[in-house]
Amino acid sequence: SQTIHQWPATLVQPVGSPLSLECTVEGTSNPNLYWYRQAAGRGLQLLFYSVGIGQISSEVPQNLSASRPQDRQFILSSKKLLLSDSGFYLCAWSSQEGTEAFFGQGTRLTVV
Amino acid sequence: SQQGEEDPQALSIQEGENATMNCSYKTSINNLQWYRQNSGRGLVHLILIRSNEREKHSGRLRVTLDTSKKSSSLLITASRAADTASYFCATGAGSYQLTFGKGTKLSVIP
């Protein structure tokens, strides 16, 4: 069966520090991978998606970047965090047909 | 951008009652999905309905889709305290992307 791992679960970082969130998927090949951000009491905002190794599409201009160094690994990064980067970050995968998405447990990021 | 809009934003019911949540969207879709999110956790897929389907059932869940009105509803029958969560609709219009609404926060009172 397929599983998705996302870590860390919580993170408190100072303004200006770098960020690296990692997400890995097991039990499937060539998944579509996604990073979403959820502000408190809000819906999900798609940040990045990837349909293959090295292929990243950005949905919104921001202080963040994403990379896919391996088929089942998706990394969300920032060189210098801003206060506005605080939020709940969710990684997800779907099959190539792009139907239902399977989510990780999320990372609560607080920038102080 | 968010295409789906859930209604109501919050819903409080007694255990055993039915809960109905609605979703409206703006553009053509291939499918519409409903997800559940417990507080502080990831989303869990509940049910998918394709654009050529009108109704679908899964256990205590019933989903309807009206493409002419660009709307969907999720009915949870005989609610339980464990159904307390936020529920999101998501529309699939292309091959890779899902667009989520802001969700309905459901509280089921024991």
PDB file of C-alpha atoms in Angstrom:
ATOM      1  CA  SER A   1       0.000   0.000   0.000  1.00  0.00           C
ATOM      2  CA  GLN A   2       1.038   3.570  -0.568  1.00  0.00           C
ATOM      3  CA  THR A   3       2.158   5.833   2.251  1.00  0.00           C
ATOM      4  CA  ILE A   4       3.314   9.404   2.435  1.00  0.00           C
ATOM      5  CA  HIS A   5       5.696  10.746   5.026  1.00  0.00           C
ATOM      6  CA  GLN A   6       6.112  14.397   5.836  1.00  0.00           C
ATOM      7  CA  TRP A   7       8.386  15.891   8.451  1.00  0.00           C
ATOM      8  CA  PRO A   8       8.846  17.578  10.770  1.00  0.00           C
ATOM      9  CA  ALA A   9       5.375  17.824  12.311  1.00  0.00           C
ATOM     10  CA  THR A  10       6.077  21.181  13.917  1.00  0.00           C
ATOM     11  CA  LEU A  11       8.782  23.747  13.380  1.00  0.00           C
ATOM     12  CA  VAL A  12       9.572  27.113  14.921  1.00  0.00           C
ATOM     13  CA  GLN A  13      12.074  29.160  12.973  1.00  0.00           C
ATOM     14  CA  PRO A  14      13.368  32.733  13.302  1.00  0.00           C
ATOM     15  CA  VAL A  15      12.821  35.289  10.574  1.00  0.00           C
ATOM     16  CA  GLY A  16      15.600  35.147   8.014  1.00  0.00           C
ATOM     17  CA  SER A  17      16.511  31.527   8.663  1.00  0.00           C
ATOM     18  CA  PRO A  18      16.406  28.843   5.935  1.00  0.00           C
ATOM     19  CA  LEU A  19      13.718  26.190   5.600  1.00  0.00           C
ATOM     20  CA  SER A  20      13.663  22.644   4.340  1.00  0.00           C
ATOM     21  CA  LEU A  21      10.572  20.459   4.559  1.00  0.00           C
ATOM     22  CA  GLU A  22      10.746  16.972   3.167  1.00  0.00           C
ATOM     23  CA  CYS A  23       8.089  14.660   1.841  1.00  0.00           C
ATOM     24  CA  THR A  24       8.512  11.106   0.601  1.00  0.00           C
ATOM     25  CA  VAL A  25       6.059   8.665  -0.904  1.00  0.00           C
ATOM     26  CA  GLU A  26       6.268   4.889  -0.745  1.00  0.00           C
ATOM     27  CA  GLY A  27       4.495   2.190  -2.685  1.00  0.00           C
ATOM     28  CA  THR A  28       3.928   3.997  -5.959  1.00  0.00           C
ATOM     29  CA  SER A  29       5.975   5.151  -8.915  1.00  0.00           C
ATOM     30  CA  ASN A  30       5.965   8.409 -10.843  1.00  0.00           C
ATOM     31  CA  PRO A  31       3.383  10.158  -8.656  1.00  0.00           C
ATOM     32  CA  ASN A  32       2.252  13.729  -9.056  1.00  0.00           C
ATOM     33  CA  LEU A  33       3.483  15.596  -5.991  1.00  0.00           C
ATOM     34  CA  TYR A  34       2.067  18.744  -4.415  1.00  0.00           C
ATOM     35  CA  TRP A  35       2.829  21.281  -1.725  1.00  0.00           C
ATOM     36  CA  TYR A  36      -0.128  23.154  -0.247  1.00  0.00           C
ATOM     37  CA  ARG A  37      -0.300  25.827   2.414  1.00  0.00           C
ATOM     38  CA  GLN A  38      -3.268  26.298   4.696  1.00  0.00           C
ATOM     39  CA  ALA A  39      -3.683  29.513   6.660  1.00  0.00           C
ATOM     40  CA  ALA A  40      -5.684  29.340   9.899  1.00  0.00           C
ATOM     41  CA  GLY A  41      -9.368  28.703   9.159  1.00  0.00           C
ATOM     42  CA  ARG A  42      -8.794  28.861   5.417  1.00  0.00           C
ATOM     43  CA  GLY A  43      -8.745  26.521   2.489  1.00  0.00           C
ATOM     44  CA  LEU A  44      -5.720  25.046   0.821  1.00  0.00           C
ATOM     45  CA  GLN A  45      -3.528  27.116  -1.450  1.00  0.00           C
ATOM     46  CA  LEU A  46      -1.554  25.151  -4.009  1.00  0.00           C
ATOM     47  CA  LEU A  47       2.077  26.280  -3.915  1.00  0.00           C
ATOM     48  CA  PHE A  48       3.911  23.839  -6.183  1.00  0.00           C
ATOM     49  CA  TYR A  49       3.249  20.674  -8.103  1.00  0.00           C
ATOM     50  CA  SER A  50       5.501  18.257  -9.909  1.00  0.00           C
ATOM     51  CA  VAL A  51       4.725  15.643 -12.537  1.00  0.00           C
ATOM     52  CA  GLY A  52       8.226  14.203 -12.681  1.00  0.00           C
ATOM     53  CA  ILE A  53      11.814  14.414 -11.458  1.00  0.00           C
ATOM     54  CA  GLY A  54      13.152  17.937 -11.836  1.00  0.00           C
ATOM     55  CA  GLN A  55       9.798  19.244 -13.105  1.00  0.00           C
ATOM     56  CA  ILE A  56       8.337  21.897 -10.824  1.00  0.00           C
ATOM     57  CA  SER A  57       5.412  24.202 -11.479  1.00  0.00           C
ATOM     58  CA  SER A  58       4.816  27.173  -9.230  1.00  0.00           C
ATOM     59  CA  GLU A  59       1.321  28.436  -8.646  1.00  0.00           C
ATOM     60  CA  VAL A  60       2.063  31.617  -6.731  1.00  0.00           C
ATOM     61  CA  PRO A  61       5.131  33.874  -6.597  1.00  0.00           C
ATOM     62  CA  GLN A  62       6.594  33.814  -3.130  1.00  0.00           C
ATOM     63  CA  ASN A  63       9.542  33.326  -0.901  1.00  0.00           C
ATOM     64  CA  LEU A  64       9.514  29.560  -1.314  1.00  0.00           C
ATOM     65  CA  SER A  65      10.893  27.063  -3.796  1.00  0.00           C
ATOM     66  CA  ALA A  66      10.454  23.348  -4.383  1.00  0.00           C
ATOM     67  CA  SER A  67      12.633  20.589  -5.736  1.00  0.00           C
ATOM     68  CA  ARG A  68      12.147  16.965  -6.702  1.00  0.00           C
ATOM     69  CA  PRO A  69      15.535  15.288  -6.635  1.00  0.00           C
ATOM     70  CA  GLN A  70      14.097  11.773  -6.754  1.00  0.00           C
ATOM     71  CA  ASP A  71      10.902  10.257  -8.092  1.00  0.00           C
ATOM     72  CA  ARG A  72       9.227  10.017  -4.713  1.00  0.00           C
ATOM     73  CA  GLN A  73      10.849  12.893  -2.850  1.00  0.00           C
ATOM     74  CA  PHE A  74       9.558  16.435  -2.775  1.00  0.00           C
ATOM     75  CA  ILE A  75      11.269  19.228  -0.851  1.00  0.00           C
ATOM     76  CA  LEU A  76       9.977  22.677   0.055  1.00  0.00           C
ATOM     77  CA  SER A  77      12.653  25.255   0.765  1.00  0.00           C
ATOM     78  CA  SER A  78      13.303  28.861   1.578  1.00  0.00           C
ATOM     79  CA  LYS A  79      16.568  30.738   1.839  1.00  0.00           C
ATOM     80  CA  LYS A  80      15.183  33.361   4.220  1.00  0.00           C
ATOM     81  CA  LEU A  81      11.883  32.920   6.015  1.00  0.00           C
ATOM     82  CA  LEU A  82       9.419  35.742   6.453  1.00  0.00           C
ATOM     83  CA  LEU A  83       6.779  36.099   9.168  1.00  0.00           C
ATOM     84  CA  SER A  84       4.149  35.634   6.468  1.00  0.00           C
ATOM     85  CA  ASP A  85       5.515  32.156   5.709  1.00  0.00           C
ATOM     86  CA  SER A  86       3.927  30.859   8.912  1.00  0.00           C
ATOM     87  CA  GLY A  87       1.211  28.321   8.272  1.00  0.00           C
ATOM     88  CA  PHE A  88       0.315  24.674   7.915  1.00  0.00           C
ATOM     89  CA  TYR A  89       2.113  23.004   5.022  1.00  0.00           C
ATOM     90  CA  LEU A  90       0.758  19.871   3.447  1.00  0.00           C
ATOM     91  CA  CYS A  91       2.399  17.519   1.004  1.00  0.00           C
ATOM     92  CA  ALA A  92       0.238  15.323  -1.193  1.00  0.00           C
ATOM     93  CA  TRP A  93       0.485  12.875  -4.064  1.00  0.00           C
ATOM     94  CA  SER A  94      -1.851  11.620  -6.732  1.00  0.00           C
ATOM     95  CA  SER A  95      -1.606   9.170  -9.594  1.00  0.00           C
ATOM     96  CA  GLN A  96      -0.672  10.385 -13.044  1.00  0.00           C
ATOM     97  CA  GLU A  97      -4.348  10.544 -13.867  1.00  0.00           C
ATOM     98  CA  GLY A  98      -4.678  13.282 -11.248  1.00  0.00           C
ATOM     99  CA  THR A  99      -7.715  12.044  -9.393  1.00  0.00           C
ATOM    100  CA  GLU A 100      -7.836  11.662  -5.631  1.00  0.00           C
ATOM    101  CA  ALA A 101      -4.999  13.100  -3.611  1.00  0.00           C
ATOM    102  CA  PHE A 102      -3.376  11.532  -0.571  1.00  0.00           C
ATOM    103  CA  PHE A 103      -2.030  13.881   2.049  1.00  0.00           C
ATOM    104  CA  GLY A 104       0.728  13.789   4.597  1.00  0.00           C
ATOM    105  CA  GLN A 105       0.056  14.797   8.169  1.00  0.00           C
ATOM    106  CA  GLY A 106       1.312  18.322   7.653  1.00  0.00           C
ATOM    107  CA  THR A 107       3.951  20.594   9.136  1.00  0.00           C
ATOM    108  CA  ARG A 108       2.978  23.465  11.386  1.00  0.00           C
ATOM    109  CA  LEU A 109       5.536  26.204  10.682  1.00  0.00           C
ATOM    110  CA  THR A 110       5.766  29.210  12.967  1.00  0.00           C
ATOM    111  CA  VAL A 111       8.157  31.964  11.979  1.00  0.00           C
ATOM    112  CA  VAL A 112       9.083  34.183  14.926  1.00  0.00           C
TER     113      VAL A 112
ATOM    114  CA  SER B   1      -7.166  30.548  -6.711  1.00  0.00           C
ATOM    115  CA  GLN B   2      -9.998  28.794  -4.929  1.00  0.00           C
ATOM    116  CA  GLN B   3     -12.840  27.623  -7.082  1.00  0.00           C
ATOM    117  CA  GLY B   4     -14.967  25.668  -4.642  1.00  0.00           C
ATOM    118  CA  GLU B   5     -16.993  27.512  -2.045  1.00  0.00           C
ATOM    119  CA  GLU B   6     -18.508  25.488   0.765  1.00  0.00           C
ATOM    120  CA  ASP B   7     -21.658  26.488   2.551  1.00  0.00           C
ATOM    121  CA  PRO B   8     -22.217  26.849   5.447  1.00  0.00           C
ATOM    122  CA  GLN B   9     -18.848  27.851   6.869  1.00  0.00           C
ATOM    123  CA  ALA B  10     -19.758  26.210  10.153  1.00  0.00           C
ATOM    124  CA  LEU B  11     -22.429  23.724  11.160  1.00  0.00           C
ATOM    125  CA  SER B  12     -23.350  22.431  14.606  1.00  0.00           C
ATOM    126  CA  ILE B  13     -25.734  19.497  15.016  1.00  0.00           C
ATOM    127  CA  GLN B  14     -26.731  16.895  17.582  1.00  0.00           C
ATOM    128  CA  GLU B  15     -25.460  13.363  17.334  1.00  0.00           C
ATOM    129  CA  GLY B  16     -27.802  11.239  15.244  1.00  0.00           C
ATOM    130  CA  GLU B  17     -28.935  14.106  13.036  1.00  0.00           C
ATOM    131  CA  ASN B  18     -28.025  14.430   9.393  1.00  0.00           C
ATOM    132  CA  ALA B  19     -25.475  16.996   8.216  1.00  0.00           C
ATOM    133  CA  THR B  20     -25.634  18.600   4.788  1.00  0.00           C
ATOM    134  CA  MET B  21     -22.855  20.681   3.292  1.00  0.00           C
ATOM    135  CA  ASN B  22     -22.895  22.385  -0.069  1.00  0.00           C
ATOM    136  CA  CYS B  23     -20.215  23.308  -2.562  1.00  0.00           C
ATOM    137  CA  SER B  24     -20.429  25.659  -5.515  1.00  0.00           C
ATOM    138  CA  TYR B  25     -17.828  26.080  -8.218  1.00  0.00           C
ATOM    139  CA  LYS B  26     -17.325  28.288 -11.228  1.00  0.00           C
ATOM    140  CA  THR B  27     -15.777  26.482 -14.177  1.00  0.00           C
ATOM    141  CA  SER B  28     -16.144  23.146 -15.938  1.00  0.00           C
ATOM    142  CA  ILE B  29     -14.836  20.140 -14.070  1.00  0.00           C
ATOM    143  CA  ASN B  30     -13.864  16.536 -14.663  1.00  0.00           C
ATOM    144  CA  ASN B  31     -14.683  15.465 -11.146  1.00  0.00           C
ATOM    145  CA  LEU B  32     -15.507  16.799  -7.713  1.00  0.00           C
ATOM    146  CA  GLN B  33     -14.133  15.358  -4.511  1.00  0.00           C
ATOM    147  CA  TRP B  34     -14.859  15.701  -0.830  1.00  0.00           C
ATOM    148  CA  TYR B  35     -12.192  15.560   1.846  1.00  0.00           C
ATOM    149  CA  ARG B  36     -12.218  15.557   5.602  1.00  0.00           C
ATOM    150  CA  GLN B  37      -9.660  17.194   7.896  1.00  0.00           C
ATOM    151  CA  ASN B  38      -9.400  16.624  11.601  1.00  0.00           C
ATOM    152  CA  SER B  39      -7.934  19.547  13.489  1.00  0.00           C
ATOM    153  CA  GLY B  40      -4.219  19.940  12.831  1.00  0.00           C
ATOM    154  CA  ARG B  41      -4.015  16.905  10.565  1.00  0.00           C
ATOM    155  CA  GLY B  42      -3.786  16.160   6.874  1.00  0.00           C
ATOM    156  CA  LEU B  43      -6.795  15.759   4.609  1.00  0.00           C
ATOM    157  CA  VAL B  44      -8.408  12.403   4.005  1.00  0.00           C
ATOM    158  CA  HIS B  45     -10.195  11.631   0.759  1.00  0.00           C
ATOM    159  CA  LEU B  46     -13.845  10.676   1.261  1.00  0.00           C
ATOM    160  CA  ILE B  47     -15.493  10.351  -2.117  1.00  0.00           C
ATOM    161  CA  LEU B  48     -15.104  11.323  -5.767  1.00  0.00           C
ATOM    162  CA  ILE B  49     -17.953  11.979  -8.168  1.00  0.00           C
ATOM    163  CA  ARG B  50     -17.332  12.356 -11.875  1.00  0.00           C
ATOM    164  CA  SER B  51     -18.919  15.035 -14.009  1.00  0.00           C
ATOM    165  CA  ASN B  52     -21.186  12.496 -15.720  1.00  0.00           C
ATOM    166  CA  GLU B  53     -22.518  11.169 -12.403  1.00  0.00           C
ATOM    167  CA  ARG B  54     -25.365  12.688 -10.426  1.00  0.00           C
ATOM    168  CA  GLU B  55     -25.235  10.812  -7.139  1.00  0.00           C
ATOM    169  CA  LYS B  56     -22.860   8.586  -5.267  1.00  0.00           C
ATOM    170  CA  HIS B  57     -22.976   6.755  -1.949  1.00  0.00           C
ATOM    171  CA  SER B  58     -20.295   5.511   0.396  1.00  0.00           C
ATOM    172  CA  GLY B  59     -21.433   4.183   3.758  1.00  0.00           C
ATOM    173  CA  ARG B  60     -23.152   7.068   5.577  1.00  0.00           C
ATOM    174  CA  LEU B  61     -22.053   9.546   2.917  1.00  0.00           C
ATOM    175  CA  ARG B  62     -24.163  10.662   0.000  1.00  0.00           C
ATOM    176  CA  VAL B  63     -22.851  13.077  -2.600  1.00  0.00           C
ATOM    177  CA  THR B  64     -24.838  14.746  -5.342  1.00  0.00           C
ATOM    178  CA  LEU B  65     -23.565  16.741  -8.288  1.00  0.00           C
ATOM    179  CA  ASP B  66     -25.528  19.168 -10.431  1.00  0.00           C
ATOM    180  CA  THR B  67     -23.282  20.354 -13.243  1.00  0.00           C
ATOM    181  CA  SER B  68     -25.955  22.684 -14.621  1.00  0.00           C
ATOM    182  CA  LYS B  69     -25.943  24.583 -11.336  1.00  0.00           C
ATOM    183  CA  LYS B  70     -22.248  23.969 -10.724  1.00  0.00           C
ATOM    184  CA  SER B  71     -22.967  22.666  -7.259  1.00  0.00           C
ATOM    185  CA  SER B  72     -22.528  19.600  -5.102  1.00  0.00           C
ATOM    186  CA  SER B  73     -23.766  18.503  -1.722  1.00  0.00           C
ATOM    187  CA  LEU B  74     -22.389  16.133   0.891  1.00  0.00           C
ATOM    188  CA  LEU B  75     -24.853  14.466   3.232  1.00  0.00           C
ATOM    189  CA  ILE B  76     -23.659  12.631   6.323  1.00  0.00           C
ATOM    190  CA  THR B  77     -26.466  10.567   7.798  1.00  0.00           C
ATOM    191  CA  ALA B  78     -26.839   9.588  11.454  1.00  0.00           C
ATOM    192  CA  SER B  79     -23.905  11.757  12.481  1.00  0.00           C
ATOM    193  CA  ARG B  80     -21.531  10.752  15.245  1.00  0.00           C
ATOM    194  CA  ALA B  81     -19.274  12.796  17.493  1.00  0.00           C
ATOM    195  CA  ALA B  82     -16.335  11.331  15.571  1.00  0.00           C
ATOM    196  CA  ASP B  83     -17.600  13.069  12.414  1.00  0.00           C
ATOM    197  CA  THR B  84     -16.533  16.394  13.932  1.00  0.00           C
ATOM    198  CA  ALA B  85     -14.036  17.824  11.440  1.00  0.00           C
ATOM    199  CA  SER B  86     -13.697  20.270   8.571  1.00  0.00           C
ATOM    200  CA  TYR B  87     -14.980  19.139   5.193  1.00  0.00           C
ATOM    201  CA  PHE B  88     -13.613  20.438   1.917  1.00  0.00           C
ATOM    202  CA  CYS B  89     -14.742  20.087  -1.642  1.00  0.00           C
ATOM    203  CA  ALA B  90     -12.149  20.021  -4.387  1.00  0.00           C
ATOM    204  CA  THR B  91     -12.639  20.290  -8.106  1.00  0.00           C
ATOM    205  CA  GLY B  92     -10.531  18.531 -10.694  1.00  0.00           C
ATOM    206  CA  ALA B  93     -10.487  20.255 -14.035  1.00  0.00           C
ATOM    207  CA  GLY B  94      -7.199  19.183 -15.535  1.00  0.00           C
ATOM    208  CA  SER B  95      -4.856  16.285 -15.235  1.00  0.00           C
ATOM    209  CA  TYR B  96      -2.873  17.353 -12.223  1.00  0.00           C
ATOM    210  CA  GLN B  97      -4.492  19.990 -10.103  1.00  0.00           C
ATOM    211  CA  LEU B  98      -7.194  20.032  -7.473  1.00  0.00           C
ATOM    212  CA  THR B  99      -8.689  23.326  -6.355  1.00  0.00           C
ATOM    213  CA  PHE B 100     -10.001  23.361  -2.799  1.00  0.00           C
ATOM    214  CA  GLY B 101     -12.648  25.470  -1.137  1.00  0.00           C
ATOM    215  CA  LYS B 102     -12.376  26.989   2.338  1.00  0.00           C
ATOM    216  CA  GLY B 103     -14.275  24.204   4.025  1.00  0.00           C
ATOM    217  CA  THR B 104     -17.219  23.647   6.327  1.00  0.00           C
ATOM    218  CA  LYS B 105     -16.446  23.137   9.988  1.00  0.00           C
ATOM    219  CA  LEU B 106     -18.803  20.497  11.353  1.00  0.00           C
ATOM    220  CA  SER B 107     -19.351  20.038  15.061  1.00  0.00           C
ATOM    221  CA  VAL B 108     -21.381  17.035  16.204  1.00  0.00           C
ATOM    222  CA  ILE B 109     -22.539  17.379  19.778  1.00  0.00           C
ATOM    223  CA  PRO B 110     -22.862  14.126  21.763  1.00  0.00           C
TER     224      PRO B 110
END
